[in-house]
Coordinates of C-alpha atoms in Angstrom, one line a residue:
M42 CA -47.0 -54.2 3.9
P43 CA -43.8 -56.2 3.2
N44 CA -41.6 -55.2 0.2
E45 CA -43.4 -51.8 -0.2
K46 CA -41.5 -49.8 -2.8
F47 CA -40.3 -46.3 -2.1
M48 CA -40.6 -44.2 -5.2
Y49 CA -39.1 -40.8 -5.9
N50 CA -39.1 -38.4 -8.8
C51 CA -35.7 -37.4 -10.2
F52 CA -34.9 -33.7 -9.4
L53 CA -33.5 -33.3 -12.8
C54 CA -35.5 -35.3 -15.3
H55 CA -38.6 -35.9 -13.2
D56 CA -38.7 -39.6 -14.0
S57 CA -39.9 -41.9 -11.2
F58 CA -37.4 -44.4 -9.7
Q59 CA -37.3 -46.9 -6.8
Y60 CA -35.2 -46.1 -3.8
G61 CA -35.6 -49.2 -1.6
P62 CA -36.1 -51.8 -0.4
E63 CA -33.8 -54.1 -2.4
L64 CA -33.4 -51.7 -5.4
Y65 CA -31.8 -48.3 -5.0
D66 CA -32.0 -46.8 -8.5
G67 CA -31.1 -43.3 -7.5
K68 CA -28.7 -41.1 -5.4
K69 CA -29.3 -38.6 -2.6
I70 CA -26.9 -35.7 -3.3
S71 CA -26.1 -34.0 0.0
L72 CA -24.0 -31.2 -1.7
Y73 CA -27.3 -29.9 -3.2
G74 CA -29.4 -30.1 0.0
G75 CA -30.3 -33.8 -0.3
I76 CA -31.9 -33.8 -3.8
M77 CA -32.7 -37.2 -5.2
V78 CA -31.6 -38.0 -8.8
C79 CA -32.1 -41.2 -10.8
M80 CA -29.0 -43.2 -11.7
D81 CA -29.4 -42.4 -15.4
C82 CA -29.0 -38.7 -14.6
Y83 CA -26.3 -39.3 -12.0
N84 CA -24.2 -41.6 -14.3
A85 CA -24.7 -39.3 -17.4
N86 CA -23.2 -36.4 -15.5
W87 CA -20.1 -38.2 -14.2
D88 CA -17.8 -35.2 -15.0
G89 CA -20.1 -32.5 -13.5
W90 CA -23.7 -31.4 -14.0
N91 CA -24.6 -30.5 -17.6
R92 CA -25.0 -26.8 -18.1
D93 CA -28.7 -27.4 -18.9
H94 CA -29.2 -28.3 -15.2
E95 CA -27.4 -25.3 -13.8
K96 CA -30.3 -22.9 -13.6
K97 CA -32.4 -25.4 -11.7
L98 CA -29.6 -26.4 -9.3
I99 CA -28.5 -22.9 -8.5
S100 CA -32.1 -21.8 -8.0
H101 CA -32.6 -24.7 -5.6
L102 CA -29.5 -23.9 -3.7
N103 CA -30.5 -20.2 -3.4
E104 CA -34.0 -21.2 -2.1
K105 CA -32.4 -23.4 0.5
G106 CA -29.8 -20.8 1.5
L107 CA -27.0 -23.2 0.5
P108 CA -23.7 -22.2 -1.0
I109 CA -23.0 -22.7 -4.7
P110 CA -20.1 -25.2 -5.0
E111 CA -17.0 -24.3 -6.8
R112 CA -16.8 -25.4 -10.4
N113 CA -14.6 -28.3 -11.3
E114 CA -11.7 -28.2 -13.8
K115 CA -14.1 -28.5 -16.7
G116 CA -16.0 -25.4 -15.5
L117 CA -19.0 -27.5 -14.4
L118 CA -20.8 -27.7 -11.1
P119 CA -19.6 -30.8 -9.3
R120 CA -21.9 -33.7 -9.2
G121 CA -21.3 -34.5 -5.5
E122 CA -21.8 -37.9 -3.9

C-alpha cells in the first residue's frame, strides 16, 4: 500500500506520532537504547530530560543493561540525538 504511515507511541508521553514516510514527527534516541520520542517531548527537553522522566528512563536503561549517561552541567540526563 503506497504512502502507508508508520505510527509510534512516544516513550515519554505515550502520544502517537508519524515516523515516515514523508513526515518524521519524532526522534530515535540511540543513547537510551533506541527509544522513540515525539518531537514535542524532544523539543521541550532541549537542555536535558525533565526530572519527571528520569525514573522511567533509568528503569529502561537498567532493563536493557545500558549505562546511565553522565548528567549535563544542569544536573539533568542528556537528551541525546
